[in-house]
Amino acid sequence: MATVLVTGGTGYIGSHTVVELQEAGFEVVIIDNFSNSNREVLDGIASITGKKPMFEEVDLRDRKATYGVFEKYPGIGAIVHFAAFKAVGESVEKPLAYYENNLLSLIHLLEAMKRYGVNNFLFSSSCTVYGEPEQLPVTEDAPVKKASSPYGNTKQISEEILQDAMVPNPEFRVICLRYFNPIGAHPSAKIGELPVGIPNNLVPFITQTAIGIRDQLNVFGDDYNTPDGSAIRDYINVVDLARAHVAAIGRLLDGKQRSPFEVFNLGTGKGLSVFEIIHAFEKVTGVKIRYRVTNRREGDVEQVWADTGLANRELDWKAEKHIEETLLSAWNWEKFLHAKKSTG
Ligand code: WQD
C-alpha cells in the first residue's frame, strides 16, 4: 500500500483520519508542529491501531524542512493536508498570521509535490466557503460567497491556488473535501477534540459545561427563522468524516476521478438546531445542560446543511453514525480527559 503524508495529523480530524488510514492498510507519515495539538496524540493513535505512525515535527512554513520530509520518505503516494489555523474568531484578530500560515504551508507543499513527483492531493476545506447559502441542502455547485472571516477566506484562496497550480501541472490530481460541522470522538475515547482555551465550537462547549469546566452554555440567539429559533447546522461524526478521506485517497490512487479537480460536501445531509443538540446530549448522557440565550454571534449563518448525494455516489461513502452515538462519544472523551487531568 502507498505511503500517505498527513499534515496536521495530530490534530482533531487529522488524528482520526490517520487511524482510519492505518486501519485501511496505508503507511502514514505525519507532519505536525503541535501548534494546536500535542505529542500524546501519537500514543493515542498507536493505542487504537497498534502502530505508531512515522512522525516529523516540521513547520510547513519552513520550505527547507518541508522538502526534507519528502527527501526522507521517497515513497509518498498522496498527501492529506489538514495543517492550518482554524479558529474563525482568532482569524479576525490575526489575519496576517492566518494568511501566512495557511497559504504559505499549502504553497510549500505544492512546490514539494512538483519537486518530488507526488501527484495526489487531498485538501481539508470547509462549508464556510458557501456562507449563507441561497438553497438548502447545499450542493457542490452552490456559489462560493465572500468569506465572513480571514479563516474562511484562506480556505477559498487555497482552493483557488490548487486550481491554478493544476494548469502547469497536468499530472496533479486534487480532491477538496468541504466539511460541515465535525463533532464527536473515536469510540475508544483515546483521541478526540482538544480545544485550546475556551471552546469556540458548540459541542466541546457543551461537554465542558456538562463536566463542570464551564458554568453554563450561551446559546447564540433563539430568534432565527427556524422551527425552534436556534441556528441549524449539519453535524457529522468525525469518524464518518475520517472514513470519507480514506475513500477519497483510494479514488485518487486508483485514478478513479471523473476530473483532475473534484469537490465533495461531507455532511450527514440533515440539519439540527442548537436546542436539538442540547436535548439529544441530555437524553443520551442523562446530564442536564445549564444554558442561557444571548445575542446572535457575529458572522453566524442561520442554517446550513449538505446535499451529500455526490459524495455518497462517487466516494461510495455515507455518514452512518447517529447524532446521539456521536454526542455520547464526545462526552466519553471529555470524561477521559477529565480523569487524565485528575490523575495527573
Ligand atoms: C455551531 C452552532 C453557533 C458555540 C465553525 C466554523 C467552520 C468549522 C466548524 C473549522 C452555531 C452555536 C456555538 C456556543 C452556540 N470550523 N453555538 N454557543 O460556527 O457552524 O462552524 O466550526 O473548519 O468553518 O465556521 O460551528 O460549533 O461554532 O457553532 O450557540 O458556545 O452553535 O451559533 O449556530 P460553526 P460552531
Tab-separated table of C-alpha atoms and ligand atoms in Angstrom:
chain	number	residue	atom	x	y	z
A	1	MET	CA	0.000	0.000	0.000
A	2	ALA	CA	1.178	3.548	-0.683
A	3	THR	CA	2.573	5.835	1.965
A	4	VAL	CA	0.271	8.760	2.764
A	5	LEU	CA	1.671	12.017	4.137
A	6	VAL	CA	-0.809	13.582	6.585
A	7	THR	CA	-0.077	17.193	7.529
A	8	GLY	CA	-1.690	18.247	10.798
A	9	GLY	CA	-2.071	14.555	11.595
A	10	THR	CA	-2.037	15.073	15.382
A	11	GLY	CA	-4.981	17.484	15.137
A	12	TYR	CA	-8.632	16.641	15.691
A	13	ILE	CA	-9.711	15.482	12.239
A	14	GLY	CA	-6.151	14.579	11.231
A	15	SER	CA	-5.667	12.071	14.055
A	16	HIS	CA	-8.978	10.348	13.350
A	17	THR	CA	-8.052	10.157	9.656
A	18	VAL	CA	-4.620	8.664	10.479
A	19	VAL	CA	-6.381	5.912	12.472
A	20	GLU	CA	-8.700	5.081	9.575
A	21	LEU	CA	-5.849	5.180	7.018
A	22	GLN	CA	-3.737	2.835	9.133
A	23	GLU	CA	-6.688	0.507	9.636
A	24	ALA	CA	-7.205	0.501	5.853
A	25	GLY	CA	-3.577	-0.690	5.482
A	26	PHE	CA	-1.820	2.534	4.492
A	27	GLU	CA	1.605	3.511	5.809
A	28	VAL	CA	1.272	7.004	7.313
A	29	VAL	CA	3.814	9.790	7.819
A	30	ILE	CA	2.581	12.707	9.920
A	31	ILE	CA	3.945	16.240	9.671
A	32	ASP	CA	2.891	18.488	12.539
A	33	ASN	CA	4.321	21.395	14.562
A	34	PHE	CA	1.958	20.889	17.533
A	35	SER	CA	0.615	24.440	17.186
A	36	ASN	CA	-2.855	23.136	18.014
A	37	SER	CA	-2.214	19.613	19.315
A	38	ASN	CA	0.313	17.633	21.369
A	39	ARG	CA	2.667	14.695	21.059
A	40	GLU	CA	0.475	12.424	23.231
A	41	VAL	CA	-1.960	12.149	20.312
A	42	LEU	CA	0.617	9.867	18.632
A	43	ASP	CA	0.297	7.455	21.581
A	44	GLY	CA	-3.484	7.685	21.355
A	45	ILE	CA	-3.354	6.695	17.681
A	46	ALA	CA	-0.943	3.834	18.430
A	47	SER	CA	-3.146	2.590	21.288
A	48	ILE	CA	-6.045	2.248	18.817
A	49	THR	CA	-4.254	0.800	15.784
A	50	GLY	CA	-1.273	-0.872	17.464
A	51	LYS	CA	1.012	1.075	15.138
A	52	LYS	CA	2.708	4.389	15.852
A	53	PRO	CA	2.732	6.446	12.631
A	54	MET	CA	6.045	7.824	11.352
A	55	PHE	CA	6.299	11.413	12.541
A	56	GLU	CA	8.241	14.561	11.607
A	57	GLU	CA	7.960	17.703	13.743
A	58	VAL	CA	8.086	20.237	10.948
A	59	ASP	CA	6.538	23.660	10.354
A	60	LEU	CA	5.337	23.782	6.746
A	61	ARG	CA	6.228	27.498	6.637
A	62	ASP	CA	9.850	26.251	6.586
A	63	ARG	CA	10.322	25.252	2.949
A	64	LYS	CA	13.677	23.525	3.516
A	65	ALA	CA	12.346	21.412	6.389
A	66	THR	CA	9.262	20.550	4.338
A	67	TYR	CA	11.422	19.372	1.422
A	68	GLY	CA	13.478	17.372	3.904
A	69	VAL	CA	10.445	15.196	4.701
A	70	PHE	CA	9.962	14.345	1.038
A	71	GLU	CA	13.706	13.528	0.776
A	72	LYS	CA	13.417	11.212	3.787
A	73	TYR	CA	10.242	9.395	2.608
A	74	PRO	CA	10.565	8.848	-1.155
A	75	GLY	CA	7.539	6.530	-1.283
A	76	ILE	CA	4.870	9.170	-0.602
A	77	GLY	CA	1.936	8.401	-2.899
A	78	ALA	CA	-0.548	11.010	-1.672
A	79	ILE	CA	-0.866	13.965	0.701
A	80	VAL	CA	-3.785	14.734	3.037
A	81	HIS	CA	-3.444	18.377	4.057
A	82	PHE	CA	-5.059	19.362	7.361
A	83	ALA	CA	-2.365	21.619	8.849
A	84	ALA	CA	-3.882	25.101	9.166
A	85	PHE	CA	-5.012	27.594	11.761
A	86	LYS	CA	-8.775	27.243	12.039
A	87	ALA	CA	-10.325	29.480	14.703
A	88	VAL	CA	-12.782	31.828	12.994
A	89	GLY	CA	-12.694	34.497	15.733
A	90	GLU	CA	-8.893	34.399	16.106
A	91	SER	CA	-8.516	34.838	12.340
A	92	VAL	CA	-10.322	38.192	12.594
A	93	GLU	CA	-7.779	39.382	15.212
A	94	LYS	CA	-4.712	37.893	13.483
A	95	PRO	CA	-5.452	37.894	9.721
A	96	LEU	CA	-1.806	38.054	8.589
A	97	ALA	CA	-0.836	35.064	10.742
A	98	TYR	CA	-3.694	33.125	9.160
A	99	TYR	CA	-2.793	34.109	5.570
A	100	GLU	CA	0.898	33.427	6.132
A	101	ASN	CA	0.430	30.068	7.847
A	102	ASN	CA	-2.442	28.627	5.851
A	103	LEU	CA	-1.348	29.801	2.399
A	104	LEU	CA	2.452	29.503	2.688
A	105	SER	CA	2.101	25.961	4.054
A	106	LEU	CA	-0.009	24.996	1.068
A	107	ILE	CA	2.371	26.628	-1.418
A	108	HIS	CA	5.398	24.804	0.045
A	109	LEU	CA	3.549	21.505	-0.173
A	110	LEU	CA	2.620	22.093	-3.813
A	111	GLU	CA	6.224	23.045	-4.642
A	112	ALA	CA	7.404	19.864	-2.934
A	113	MET	CA	4.863	17.795	-4.878
A	114	LYS	CA	6.314	19.109	-8.132
A	115	ARG	CA	9.906	18.654	-6.994
A	116	TYR	CA	9.478	15.112	-5.671
A	117	GLY	CA	6.893	13.789	-8.126
A	118	VAL	CA	3.924	13.411	-5.745
A	119	ASN	CA	0.701	13.948	-7.681
A	120	ASN	CA	-2.231	13.176	-5.372
A	121	PHE	CA	-3.511	15.876	-3.018
A	122	LEU	CA	-6.494	15.724	-0.663
A	123	PHE	CA	-7.417	19.118	0.777
A	124	SER	CA	-9.305	19.761	4.010
A	125	SER	CA	-11.758	22.503	3.071
A	126	SER	CA	-14.900	23.799	4.715
A	127	CYS	CA	-18.580	24.535	4.094
A	128	THR	CA	-17.728	28.014	5.320
A	129	VAL	CA	-16.954	28.808	1.652
A	130	TYR	CA	-20.712	28.778	0.993
A	131	GLY	CA	-21.525	31.493	3.546
A	132	GLU	CA	-25.311	31.787	3.961
A	133	PRO	CA	-26.483	29.551	1.070
A	134	GLU	CA	-29.443	30.596	-1.088
A	135	GLN	CA	-30.604	26.996	-1.441
A	136	LEU	CA	-30.719	24.141	1.052
A	137	PRO	CA	-29.410	21.481	1.110
A	138	VAL	CA	-26.117	22.854	-0.262
A	139	THR	CA	-24.658	21.187	-3.350
A	140	GLU	CA	-21.030	21.435	-4.534
A	141	ASP	CA	-22.013	23.841	-7.303
A	142	ALA	CA	-23.612	26.308	-4.878
A	143	PRO	CA	-21.950	29.707	-5.326
A	144	VAL	CA	-18.902	30.381	-3.164
A	145	LYS	CA	-19.759	33.523	-1.193
A	146	LYS	CA	-17.462	36.269	0.113
A	147	ALA	CA	-15.846	34.744	3.178
A	148	SER	CA	-17.084	36.061	6.521
A	149	SER	CA	-13.645	35.647	8.135
A	150	PRO	CA	-9.967	35.539	7.148
A	151	TYR	CA	-10.052	31.850	8.144
A	152	GLY	CA	-12.839	31.149	5.648
A	153	ASN	CA	-11.021	33.260	3.070
A	154	THR	CA	-7.865	31.149	3.417
A	155	LYS	CA	-9.958	28.091	2.533
A	156	GLN	CA	-11.377	29.812	-0.537
A	157	ILE	CA	-7.985	31.128	-1.656
A	158	SER	CA	-6.436	27.691	-1.052
A	159	GLU	CA	-8.971	26.073	-3.372
A	160	GLU	CA	-8.161	28.729	-5.997
A	161	ILE	CA	-4.405	28.134	-5.555
A	162	LEU	CA	-4.990	24.411	-6.091
A	163	GLN	CA	-6.944	25.031	-9.287
A	164	ASP	CA	-4.290	27.417	-10.617
A	165	ALA	CA	-1.430	25.057	-9.669
A	166	MET	CA	-3.001	22.322	-11.771
A	167	VAL	CA	-2.789	24.279	-15.037
A	168	PRO	CA	1.025	23.932	-15.471
A	169	ASN	CA	0.971	20.565	-13.671
A	170	PRO	CA	-1.497	18.348	-15.564
A	171	GLU	CA	-0.254	15.329	-13.607
A	172	PHE	CA	-1.678	16.770	-10.348
A	173	ARG	CA	-4.852	15.113	-9.014
A	174	VAL	CA	-6.816	17.049	-6.363
A	175	ILE	CA	-9.881	16.402	-4.236
A	176	CYS	CA	-11.260	19.130	-1.939
A	177	LEU	CA	-13.434	17.898	0.912
A	178	ARG	CA	-15.757	20.609	2.263
A	179	TYR	CA	-16.613	19.642	5.837
A	180	PHE	CA	-19.786	20.753	7.510
A	181	ASN	CA	-19.617	20.532	11.312
A	182	PRO	CA	-17.296	17.753	12.536
A	183	ILE	CA	-18.119	16.606	16.100
A	184	GLY	CA	-17.580	13.652	18.424
A	185	ALA	CA	-14.576	11.445	19.157
A	186	HIS	CA	-13.223	7.979	18.453
A	187	PRO	CA	-15.372	5.343	20.254
A	188	SER	CA	-12.241	4.200	22.127
A	189	ALA	CA	-12.094	7.683	23.781
A	190	LYS	CA	-8.318	7.555	23.164
A	191	ILE	CA	-8.376	10.517	20.734
A	192	GLY	CA	-10.773	13.421	20.326
A	193	GLU	CA	-11.043	17.175	20.086
A	194	LEU	CA	-8.526	19.166	22.181
A	195	PRO	CA	-9.856	22.721	22.158
A	196	VAL	CA	-7.235	25.192	23.359
A	197	GLY	CA	-8.726	27.621	25.907
A	198	ILE	CA	-12.423	28.477	25.771
A	199	PRO	CA	-14.015	26.354	23.009
A	200	ASN	CA	-15.411	28.284	20.052
A	201	ASN	CA	-17.473	25.330	18.881
A	202	LEU	CA	-20.797	24.169	20.292
A	203	VAL	CA	-20.171	20.526	21.173
A	204	PRO	CA	-16.905	20.905	23.123
A	205	PHE	CA	-18.546	23.807	24.986
A	206	ILE	CA	-21.485	21.525	25.844
A	207	THR	CA	-19.230	18.711	27.112
A	208	GLN	CA	-17.130	21.165	29.157
A	209	THR	CA	-20.345	22.587	30.659
A	210	ALA	CA	-21.557	19.055	31.416
A	211	ILE	CA	-18.314	18.152	33.208
A	212	GLY	CA	-18.259	21.434	35.140
A	213	ILE	CA	-15.361	23.242	33.464
A	214	ARG	CA	-17.817	25.898	32.123
A	215	ASP	CA	-20.595	27.328	34.253
A	216	GLN	CA	-23.197	27.449	31.507
A	217	LEU	CA	-23.608	27.382	27.756
A	218	ASN	CA	-24.511	30.570	25.880
A	219	VAL	CA	-26.956	29.833	23.090
A	220	PHE	CA	-26.119	32.452	20.476
A	221	GLY	CA	-29.624	33.528	19.517
A	222	ASP	CA	-33.067	31.926	19.509
A	223	ASP	CA	-34.642	34.431	17.135
A	224	TYR	CA	-33.615	32.813	13.865
A	225	ASN	CA	-36.218	31.904	11.258
A	226	THR	CA	-36.012	28.194	12.171
A	227	PRO	CA	-38.539	25.841	13.847
A	228	ASP	CA	-37.222	26.405	17.377
A	229	GLY	CA	-35.477	29.745	16.718
A	230	SER	CA	-31.918	28.444	17.144
A	231	ALA	CA	-29.457	28.100	14.256
A	232	ILE	CA	-29.176	24.902	12.265
A	233	ARG	CA	-26.016	23.021	11.190
A	234	ASP	CA	-25.049	19.665	9.685
A	235	TYR	CA	-23.153	17.859	12.466
A	236	ILE	CA	-21.042	14.996	11.123
A	237	ASN	CA	-19.312	12.347	13.233
A	238	VAL	CA	-15.540	12.756	12.998
A	239	VAL	CA	-15.007	9.013	12.360
A	240	ASP	CA	-17.508	9.094	9.476
A	241	LEU	CA	-15.624	12.128	8.191
A	242	ALA	CA	-12.259	10.333	8.504
A	243	ARG	CA	-13.609	7.376	6.541
A	244	ALA	CA	-14.569	9.710	3.698
A	245	HIS	CA	-10.876	10.691	3.500
A	246	VAL	CA	-9.859	7.037	3.109
A	247	ALA	CA	-12.399	6.696	0.287
A	248	ALA	CA	-11.083	9.868	-1.363
A	249	ILE	CA	-7.438	8.718	-1.090
A	250	GLY	CA	-8.430	5.440	-2.737
A	251	ARG	CA	-10.160	7.380	-5.526
A	252	LEU	CA	-7.011	9.440	-6.132
A	253	LEU	CA	-4.594	6.498	-6.025
A	254	ASP	CA	-6.801	4.286	-8.198
A	255	GLY	CA	-7.208	7.060	-10.776
A	256	LYS	CA	-10.996	6.865	-10.433
A	257	GLN	CA	-11.651	10.624	-10.637
A	258	ARG	CA	-14.076	11.954	-13.253
A	259	SER	CA	-11.927	15.095	-13.469
A	260	PRO	CA	-8.487	16.021	-12.050
A	261	PHE	CA	-10.033	18.558	-9.632
A	262	GLU	CA	-13.053	17.406	-7.616
A	263	VAL	CA	-15.028	18.842	-4.696
A	264	PHE	CA	-17.238	16.891	-2.267
A	265	ASN	CA	-19.506	18.104	0.537
A	266	LEU	CA	-19.114	15.980	3.650
A	267	GLY	CA	-22.077	16.089	5.998
A	268	THR	CA	-24.976	13.914	7.059
A	269	GLY	CA	-27.476	15.658	4.787
A	270	LYS	CA	-29.564	16.525	7.864
A	271	GLY	CA	-29.707	19.824	9.757
A	272	LEU	CA	-30.047	20.002	13.530
A	273	SER	CA	-30.614	23.083	15.687
A	274	VAL	CA	-28.638	24.122	18.750
A	275	PHE	CA	-31.575	23.215	21.007
A	276	GLU	CA	-31.906	19.815	19.297
A	277	ILE	CA	-28.201	19.161	20.003
A	278	ILE	CA	-28.615	20.185	23.646
A	279	HIS	CA	-31.684	17.955	24.088
A	280	ALA	CA	-30.043	14.997	22.304
A	281	PHE	CA	-26.979	15.345	24.551
A	282	GLU	CA	-29.125	15.461	27.705
A	283	LYS	CA	-31.147	12.435	26.538
A	284	VAL	CA	-28.168	10.203	25.746
A	285	THR	CA	-25.971	11.194	28.707
A	286	GLY	CA	-28.589	11.940	31.380
A	287	VAL	CA	-26.677	15.160	32.112
A	288	LYS	CA	-28.657	18.417	32.188
A	289	ILE	CA	-27.009	21.381	30.424
A	290	ARG	CA	-27.355	24.819	32.021
A	291	TYR	CA	-27.715	27.430	29.333
A	292	ARG	CA	-28.935	30.951	28.704
A	293	VAL	CA	-29.905	32.570	25.426
A	294	THR	CA	-27.710	35.508	24.406
A	295	ASN	CA	-27.408	37.634	21.282
A	296	ARG	CA	-26.508	36.091	17.956
A	297	ARG	CA	-22.765	35.605	17.296
A	298	GLU	CA	-21.271	37.908	14.648
A	299	GLY	CA	-20.736	36.042	11.369
A	300	ASP	CA	-23.012	33.091	12.151
A	301	VAL	CA	-25.241	31.853	9.350
A	302	GLU	CA	-28.853	30.947	10.139
A	303	GLN	CA	-28.933	27.487	8.664
A	304	VAL	CA	-26.715	25.284	6.501
A	305	TRP	CA	-26.682	21.570	5.762
A	306	ALA	CA	-25.219	19.457	2.996
A	307	ASP	CA	-26.560	17.724	-0.061
A	308	THR	CA	-24.308	14.647	0.250
A	309	GLY	CA	-25.507	12.857	-2.888
A	310	LEU	CA	-22.296	13.397	-4.859
A	311	ALA	CA	-20.045	12.028	-2.082
A	312	ASN	CA	-22.463	9.152	-1.448
A	313	ARG	CA	-22.374	8.131	-5.099
A	314	GLU	CA	-18.816	8.926	-6.166
A	315	LEU	CA	-16.983	8.045	-2.942
A	316	ASP	CA	-19.335	5.172	-2.177
A	317	TRP	CA	-19.437	6.692	1.324
A	318	LYS	CA	-22.221	7.734	3.653
A	319	ALA	CA	-22.236	9.177	7.179
A	320	GLU	CA	-23.579	6.356	9.330
A	321	LYS	CA	-23.386	7.336	12.988
A	322	HIS	CA	-26.474	8.659	14.721
A	323	ILE	CA	-26.250	12.024	16.479
A	324	GLU	CA	-26.857	10.505	19.936
A	325	GLU	CA	-23.980	8.000	19.485
A	326	THR	CA	-21.810	10.884	18.325
A	327	LEU	CA	-22.663	13.118	21.279
A	328	LEU	CA	-22.057	10.207	23.669
A	329	SER	CA	-18.589	9.734	22.114
A	330	ALA	CA	-17.855	13.426	22.739
A	331	TRP	CA	-18.989	13.024	26.355
A	332	ASN	CA	-16.885	9.871	26.897
A	333	TRP	CA	-13.848	11.718	25.534
A	334	GLU	CA	-14.482	14.696	27.864
A	335	LYS	CA	-14.686	12.285	30.810
A	336	PHE	CA	-11.435	10.581	29.695
A	337	LEU	CA	-9.679	13.980	29.537
A	338	HIS	CA	-11.037	14.908	32.961
A	339	ALA	CA	-9.930	11.619	34.519
A	340	LYS	CA	-6.464	12.051	32.971
A	341	LYS	CA	-6.168	15.599	34.418
A	342	SER	CA	-7.260	14.460	37.877
A	343	THR	CA	-4.774	11.549	37.935
A	344	GLY	CA	-2.080	13.936	36.576
B	1	WQD	C1	-22.448	25.801	15.723
B	1	WQD	C2	-23.736	26.459	16.180
B	1	WQD	C3	-23.442	28.713	16.903
B	1	WQD	C4	-20.970	27.806	20.376
B	1	WQD	C5	-17.357	26.645	12.689
B	1	WQD	C6	-16.510	27.162	11.559
B	1	WQD	C7	-16.385	26.102	10.489
B	1	WQD	C8	-15.843	24.850	11.113
B	1	WQD	C9	-16.786	24.375	12.205
B	1	WQD	C10	-13.449	24.812	11.004
B	1	WQD	C11	-23.868	27.894	15.702
B	1	WQD	C12	-23.891	27.830	18.055
B	1	WQD	C13	-21.734	27.691	19.233
B	1	WQD	C14	-21.579	28.250	21.584
B	1	WQD	C15	-23.686	28.423	20.431
B	1	WQD	N1	-14.574	25.096	11.669
B	1	WQD	N2	-23.069	27.993	19.266
B	1	WQD	N3	-22.933	28.544	21.555
B	1	WQD	O1	-19.774	28.263	13.565
B	1	WQD	O2	-21.122	26.400	12.459
B	1	WQD	O3	-18.659	26.427	12.217
B	1	WQD	O4	-16.850	25.436	13.186
B	1	WQD	O5	-13.309	24.270	9.955
B	1	WQD	O6	-15.519	26.559	9.488
B	1	WQD	O7	-17.172	28.284	10.989
B	1	WQD	O8	-19.646	25.866	14.411
B	1	WQD	O9	-19.746	24.851	16.649
B	1	WQD	O10	-19.002	27.282	16.419
B	1	WQD	O11	-21.386	26.693	16.057
B	1	WQD	O12	-24.913	28.700	20.442
B	1	WQD	O13	-20.933	28.395	22.665
B	1	WQD	O14	-23.746	26.508	17.607
B	1	WQD	O15	-24.101	29.981	16.954
B	1	WQD	O16	-25.234	28.154	15.443
B	1	WQD	P1	-19.886	26.838	13.150
B	1	WQD	P2	-19.869	26.170	15.953
